[in-house]
Amino acid sequence: MALDLSRAAAPWRAARAGNAARYLRAFVLAGIGTVLLIRAYLGMTGYPRLGVGGLHVAHVLWGGLLMGAAIGAATILYGRPARFAAAVVGGVGFGLFLDEVGKFLTQNNDYFYRPAASIIYLVFALLLLLGRRLRNRTAPTRSQRRADALDMALGGIVFGVTAHQRADAIRSIGVPENELDRAVLHLLEALPPGEETAGRPWRRVADWARTTRDRLARRRWPIRAAAGWIIAQPVLFLVIGAIVDGGRRRETGPAIVAVLVAVVMTALGIAGSIRLRRDRAAALRWFGIALSIDLIVGQVFKFTLSQFGAVPALAADLLLLSIVNAAQAAALPTASSTSDQAR
C-alpha cells in the first residue's frame, strides 16, 4: 500500500485542463444558484429548524456530502461529462457550505451575520475572476492541445463522440508534426460515433443568450441605458437602500464606501457619455471600468448593507457589463479597418 501511494504521489506534476474555465464557471454558477435558492426558500418558510430536541441538521452537512460526492466522481470516473457533473455537484455542495459562513465566524453561531452576504459575494466574485483569467490566458501549447484531445477521447472510447466533438479535437491538433500527433489523430478518427443528445437544450439557450447580447451591443439604446444606470448610482443607492432597508439605520463604514463608489461611477459615467459621440471606444472603456469597480468593490459593501436585496443591482451590473464588453469586442475590427483605410 505504501509503495502504491508513493508511486501515485511522485513526481507531483499537473497540467491545466483545456476546459478549466468552463468547469470553474459551472462550479460557481451552481454555487450561486444554490445560495439564492436556499435564502429564498428559508425566507418563504420562516427559517424552519430541521431536527428534534437539541439536534439541528444544518445544510452545511449536506454540502459536505455533495462536495465529497463530487471529489469521488472526479477521482474515479473518466471523461469530461463526469468532470462537468462533479463541478456542478461540487458547486451545489460549496453553496450549501458557504451559505452558513455567518455561523463559522461568530461566537453565537449567527446565521444572519450581516457581513456574511458580502463574504459570500466576494468568494464567488474572486472565483469568477479566476475563471476569466484562465479563459484569457495565452494560447495553449501543442502538448496541452494534444492532452485535451486525449481527455475528450477517454470518454469517447466507451460512449462515443459526436461529429462536432471529433472535428474540434482534430482541429485542435492541427497538422501533425510527429508520430505522437499522428497516433492521437488516428485514435480520434477511430472513436465510435455518439449521439449528440446531452447538453442540446443548454447549448441552444447559451447560443440564444449570446446572440441576443451581441445584437443589443450593436444598438445605441443599451449603451445609453448603461450610461444612465452608471450616472444615476448615487440616487439609485439611496432609493433602493431605503426600500430594501425599510428605514433601518445603516452601518456607517460600508455606507460611506458604497457612496464613494457610486460617486466615482457617476464621474466615470459622465466622462464616458461626453465621449460617446466622438470616441465610442473610449466611452465604452469608461463604462466598463465603472461597472467593474462596482462589481469588485461597491457590491461587496452593498451586500453588507442590503444583504441579498442587492442581487437585482448585481444582475443589472453583470448584464450591462456583458453588453459593454461585447460592444468593445465588436468595435475592434471596425477600428482596425478604419486605421487601415487611413493609411
Coordinates of C-alpha atoms in Angstrom, one line a residue:
M1 CA 0.0 0.0 0.0
A2 CA 2.8 2.4 0.9
L3 CA 4.6 1.6 -2.4
D4 CA 1.4 2.3 -4.4
L5 CA 0.8 5.6 -2.7
S6 CA 4.4 6.7 -3.3
R7 CA 4.1 5.9 -6.9
A8 CA 0.8 7.8 -7.2
A9 CA 2.2 10.9 -5.4
A10 CA 5.5 11.3 -7.1
P11 CA 6.5 13.1 -9.1
W12 CA 4.0 15.9 -8.5
R13 CA 3.1 17.4 -11.9
A14 CA -0.1 18.9 -13.2
A15 CA -1.4 20.4 -16.4
R16 CA -4.3 22.7 -16.7
A17 CA -7.4 21.2 -18.5
G18 CA -8.4 23.0 -21.7
N19 CA -12.0 23.4 -20.3
A20 CA -10.8 24.5 -16.9
A21 CA -12.7 27.9 -17.2
R22 CA -15.9 26.1 -18.2
Y23 CA -15.7 23.7 -15.3
L24 CA -15.0 26.5 -12.8
R25 CA -17.8 28.6 -14.3
A26 CA -20.2 25.7 -13.8
F27 CA -19.0 25.3 -10.2
V28 CA -19.5 28.9 -9.4
L29 CA -22.9 29.2 -11.1
A30 CA -24.2 26.1 -9.3
G31 CA -22.9 27.6 -6.0
I32 CA -24.6 31.0 -6.6
G33 CA -27.8 29.4 -7.6
T34 CA -27.8 27.2 -4.5
V35 CA -27.3 30.1 -2.1
L36 CA -30.0 32.2 -3.7
L37 CA -32.5 29.2 -3.7
I38 CA -31.7 28.4 -0.1
R39 CA -32.2 32.0 1.0
A40 CA -35.4 32.3 -0.9
Y41 CA -36.8 29.0 0.4
L42 CA -35.8 29.7 4.0
G43 CA -37.3 33.2 3.8
M44 CA -40.6 31.9 2.5
T45 CA -40.8 29.1 5.1
G46 CA -39.8 31.2 8.1
Y47 CA -36.4 29.6 8.5
P48 CA -37.5 26.2 9.8
R49 CA -35.4 24.1 12.1
L50 CA -34.6 20.5 10.9
G51 CA -34.2 18.2 13.9
V52 CA -35.7 17.3 17.3
G53 CA -34.7 18.1 20.8
G54 CA -31.2 19.5 20.9
L55 CA -30.4 18.4 17.3
H56 CA -30.3 20.6 14.3
V57 CA -29.3 19.2 10.8
A58 CA -27.6 22.2 9.3
H59 CA -27.4 22.3 5.5
V60 CA -23.7 22.6 5.7
L61 CA -23.7 18.8 6.3
W62 CA -25.4 18.2 3.0
G63 CA -22.9 20.5 1.4
G64 CA -20.1 18.4 2.7
L65 CA -21.7 15.2 1.4
L66 CA -22.2 16.7 -2.0
M67 CA -18.6 18.0 -2.1
G68 CA -17.4 14.6 -1.1
A69 CA -19.5 13.0 -3.9
A70 CA -18.1 15.5 -6.4
I71 CA -14.5 14.7 -5.4
G72 CA -15.3 11.0 -5.6
A73 CA -16.8 11.3 -9.1
A74 CA -13.8 13.3 -10.3
T75 CA -11.4 10.8 -8.8
I76 CA -12.9 7.5 -10.0
L77 CA -14.6 8.4 -13.3
Y78 CA -13.1 9.1 -16.8
G79 CA -14.2 11.7 -19.2
R80 CA -15.4 15.3 -19.5
P81 CA -19.0 14.6 -18.7
A82 CA -18.0 13.2 -15.3
R83 CA -15.8 16.2 -14.6
F84 CA -18.5 18.6 -15.5
A85 CA -21.0 16.8 -13.3
A86 CA -18.5 16.9 -10.5
A87 CA -18.2 20.6 -11.0
V88 CA -21.9 21.1 -10.7
V89 CA -22.5 18.8 -7.8
G90 CA -19.4 20.3 -6.0
G91 CA -20.7 23.8 -6.7
V92 CA -24.1 22.9 -5.1
G93 CA -22.3 21.5 -2.1
F94 CA -20.0 24.5 -1.8
G95 CA -23.0 26.8 -1.9
L96 CA -24.7 24.9 0.9
F97 CA -21.4 25.1 2.9
L98 CA -20.7 28.8 2.2
D99 CA -24.3 29.9 2.9
E100 CA -23.6 29.2 6.6
V101 CA -20.4 31.2 6.8
G102 CA -22.0 33.5 9.4
K103 CA -22.2 30.6 11.8
F104 CA -18.5 29.9 11.4
L105 CA -17.4 33.5 12.1
T106 CA -19.5 34.3 15.1
Q107 CA -19.4 33.0 18.7
N108 CA -23.2 32.7 18.9
N109 CA -23.5 30.9 15.5
D110 CA -25.3 33.8 13.9
Y111 CA -26.7 32.7 10.6
F112 CA -27.9 36.3 10.0
Y113 CA -24.5 37.9 10.5
R114 CA -24.8 40.9 8.2
P115 CA -21.3 40.8 6.6
A116 CA -21.9 37.1 5.6
A117 CA -23.7 38.2 2.4
S118 CA -20.7 40.3 1.3
I119 CA -18.3 37.5 2.2
I120 CA -20.3 35.0 0.0
Y121 CA -20.4 37.5 -2.8
L122 CA -16.7 38.2 -2.6
V123 CA -15.8 34.5 -2.7
F124 CA -17.8 33.8 -5.8
A125 CA -16.6 37.1 -7.4
L126 CA -12.9 36.0 -6.9
L127 CA -13.7 32.6 -8.4
L128 CA -15.3 34.2 -11.4
L129 CA -12.2 36.4 -11.9
L130 CA -10.0 33.3 -11.7
G131 CA -12.2 31.7 -14.4
R132 CA -11.9 34.8 -16.5
R133 CA -8.1 34.8 -16.1
L134 CA -8.0 31.1 -17.1
R135 CA -10.1 31.8 -20.2
N136 CA -7.9 34.8 -21.3
R137 CA -4.5 33.2 -20.8
T138 CA -2.1 32.7 -23.7
A139 CA -2.9 30.1 -26.3
P140 CA -2.3 26.5 -25.2
T141 CA 0.8 24.7 -26.4
R142 CA 0.7 21.8 -28.7
S143 CA 1.2 19.4 -25.8
Q144 CA -1.8 20.9 -24.0
R145 CA -3.9 20.7 -27.1
R146 CA -2.9 17.1 -27.5
A147 CA -3.7 16.3 -23.9
D148 CA -7.1 18.0 -24.2
A149 CA -7.9 15.8 -27.3
L150 CA -6.9 12.7 -25.4
D151 CA -9.0 13.8 -22.4
M152 CA -12.0 14.0 -24.7
A153 CA -11.2 10.7 -26.2
L154 CA -11.2 8.9 -22.8
G155 CA -15.0 9.2 -22.5
G156 CA -15.4 8.6 -26.2
I157 CA -13.8 5.2 -26.1
V158 CA -16.8 4.0 -24.1
F159 CA -19.7 6.3 -25.1
G160 CA -18.5 7.5 -28.5
V161 CA -18.0 11.1 -29.7
T162 CA -20.2 13.4 -31.7
A163 CA -19.2 14.7 -35.1
H164 CA -18.8 18.2 -33.5
Q165 CA -16.5 16.9 -30.7
R166 CA -14.4 14.9 -33.2
A167 CA -14.0 17.8 -35.5
D168 CA -13.0 20.2 -32.7
A169 CA -10.4 17.7 -31.3
I170 CA -8.9 17.1 -34.7
R171 CA -8.8 20.8 -35.4
S172 CA -7.0 21.4 -32.1
I173 CA -4.2 19.0 -33.1
G174 CA -3.8 20.7 -36.5
V175 CA -1.1 19.5 -38.9
P176 CA 0.7 16.5 -37.3
E177 CA 4.3 17.3 -36.6
N178 CA 5.4 13.9 -35.2
E179 CA 4.4 10.3 -34.6
L180 CA 2.6 11.1 -31.4
D181 CA 0.3 13.7 -33.2
R182 CA -0.5 11.1 -35.9
A183 CA -1.3 8.5 -33.2
V184 CA -3.7 10.9 -31.5
L185 CA -5.4 11.7 -34.8
H186 CA -5.7 8.1 -35.6
L187 CA -7.3 7.4 -32.2
L188 CA -9.8 10.3 -32.7
E189 CA -10.8 9.0 -36.1
A190 CA -11.3 5.5 -34.8
L191 CA -13.6 6.5 -31.9
P192 CA -17.1 5.2 -32.3
P193 CA -19.8 7.8 -33.1
G194 CA -22.0 9.0 -30.4
E195 CA -25.4 10.7 -30.4
E196 CA -25.4 14.3 -29.5
T197 CA -28.3 14.4 -27.1
A198 CA -26.9 15.7 -23.8
G199 CA -26.5 19.4 -23.5
R200 CA -28.5 20.4 -26.5
P201 CA -31.1 22.5 -24.7
W202 CA -28.4 24.3 -22.7
R203 CA -26.4 24.9 -25.8
R204 CA -29.5 26.4 -27.5
V205 CA -30.1 28.7 -24.5
A206 CA -26.5 29.8 -24.4
D207 CA -26.4 30.4 -28.2
W208 CA -29.7 32.5 -27.9
A209 CA -28.3 34.5 -25.0
R210 CA -25.0 35.2 -26.8
T211 CA -26.8 36.2 -30.0
T212 CA -29.2 38.5 -28.1
R213 CA -26.3 40.1 -26.2
D214 CA -24.4 40.7 -29.5
R215 CA -27.5 42.2 -31.1
L216 CA -28.0 44.6 -28.2
A217 CA -24.4 45.6 -28.2
R218 CA -24.7 46.8 -31.8
R219 CA -27.6 49.2 -30.9
R220 CA -27.4 52.6 -29.2
W221 CA -30.1 52.4 -26.6
P222 CA -28.5 49.6 -24.5
I223 CA -25.2 51.6 -24.3
R224 CA -27.2 54.7 -23.3
A225 CA -29.1 52.7 -20.7
A226 CA -25.7 51.6 -19.3
A227 CA -24.6 55.2 -19.1
G228 CA -27.8 56.2 -17.4
W229 CA -27.5 53.4 -14.9
I230 CA -23.9 54.3 -14.1
I231 CA -24.6 58.1 -13.7
A232 CA -27.7 57.5 -11.5
Q233 CA -25.9 55.3 -9.0
P234 CA -26.0 57.8 -6.0
V235 CA -29.8 58.3 -6.4
L236 CA -30.4 54.6 -7.0
F237 CA -28.3 53.7 -4.0
L238 CA -30.4 56.0 -1.7
V239 CA -33.8 54.9 -3.2
I240 CA -33.1 51.2 -3.4
G241 CA -31.5 51.2 0.0
A242 CA -34.5 53.0 1.6
I243 CA -36.8 50.4 0.0
V244 CA -34.8 47.4 1.0
D245 CA -33.7 48.5 4.5
G246 CA -37.1 49.9 5.4
G247 CA -35.7 53.0 7.1
R248 CA -33.3 51.0 9.3
R249 CA -30.0 52.6 10.4
R250 CA -27.2 51.7 8.1
E251 CA -23.7 50.7 9.1
T252 CA -21.6 53.9 8.7
G253 CA -18.4 52.4 7.3
P254 CA -19.9 50.3 4.5
A255 CA -22.4 53.1 3.6
I256 CA -19.6 55.6 3.2
V257 CA -17.6 53.3 0.9
A258 CA -20.7 52.5 -1.1
V259 CA -21.5 56.2 -1.6
L260 CA -17.9 56.9 -2.6
V261 CA -18.0 54.1 -5.2
A262 CA -21.3 55.5 -6.5
V263 CA -19.8 58.9 -6.9
V264 CA -16.8 57.6 -8.7
M265 CA -19.1 55.6 -11.0
T266 CA -21.1 58.8 -11.8
A267 CA -17.9 60.7 -12.7
L268 CA -16.8 57.9 -15.0
G269 CA -20.3 57.6 -16.5
I270 CA -20.4 61.4 -17.2
A271 CA -16.9 61.2 -18.7
G272 CA -17.9 58.3 -21.0
S273 CA -21.2 60.0 -22.0
I274 CA -19.3 63.1 -23.1
R275 CA -17.0 61.0 -25.3
L276 CA -19.8 58.7 -26.6
R277 CA -20.4 60.5 -29.9
R278 CA -16.9 61.4 -30.9
D279 CA -15.0 58.4 -29.5
R280 CA -17.2 55.4 -28.8
A281 CA -14.3 53.1 -28.0
A282 CA -13.1 55.4 -25.2
A283 CA -16.6 55.8 -23.9
L284 CA -17.1 52.0 -23.7
R285 CA -13.8 51.7 -21.8
W286 CA -15.0 54.3 -19.2
F287 CA -18.3 52.4 -18.8
G288 CA -16.6 49.1 -18.5
I289 CA -14.2 50.5 -15.8
A290 CA -17.2 52.0 -13.9
L291 CA -19.2 48.7 -13.9
S292 CA -16.1 46.7 -13.0
I293 CA -15.4 49.0 -10.0
D294 CA -18.9 48.5 -8.8
L295 CA -18.7 44.7 -9.2
I296 CA -15.3 44.4 -7.5
V297 CA -15.6 47.0 -4.7
G298 CA -19.1 48.5 -4.5
Q299 CA -21.1 45.3 -4.5
V300 CA -19.2 43.9 -1.5
F301 CA -20.4 46.7 0.7
K302 CA -23.9 46.8 -0.9
F303 CA -24.3 43.2 0.1
T304 CA -23.3 44.1 3.7
L305 CA -25.9 46.9 3.7
S306 CA -28.8 45.4 1.8
Q307 CA -28.0 41.7 2.2
F308 CA -29.4 39.7 -0.6
G309 CA -31.6 42.6 -1.6
A310 CA -28.5 43.7 -3.6
V311 CA -28.9 40.8 -6.1
P312 CA -31.1 42.7 -8.6
A313 CA -28.5 45.5 -8.8
L314 CA -25.7 42.9 -9.2
A315 CA -27.7 41.3 -12.1
A316 CA -28.1 44.7 -13.8
D317 CA -24.3 45.3 -13.5
L318 CA -23.4 41.9 -15.0
L319 CA -25.9 42.3 -17.9
L320 CA -24.7 45.8 -18.8
L321 CA -21.0 44.9 -18.4
S322 CA -21.6 41.9 -20.7
I323 CA -23.2 44.2 -23.3
V324 CA -20.5 46.8 -23.0
N325 CA -17.7 44.2 -23.4
A326 CA -19.5 42.8 -26.5
A327 CA -19.7 46.3 -27.9
Q328 CA -16.0 46.8 -27.3
A329 CA -15.1 43.5 -29.0
A330 CA -17.4 44.4 -32.0
A331 CA -15.7 47.8 -32.3
L332 CA -12.2 46.4 -32.5
P333 CA -12.3 45.2 -36.2
T334 CA -14.0 48.4 -37.2
A335 CA -11.3 50.5 -35.6
S336 CA -8.6 48.4 -37.2
S337 CA -10.2 48.6 -40.6
T338 CA -10.6 52.4 -40.3
S339 CA -6.9 52.8 -39.5
D340 CA -6.0 50.6 -42.5
Q341 CA -8.2 52.8 -44.7
A342 CA -6.5 55.9 -43.4
R343 CA -3.1 54.5 -44.3

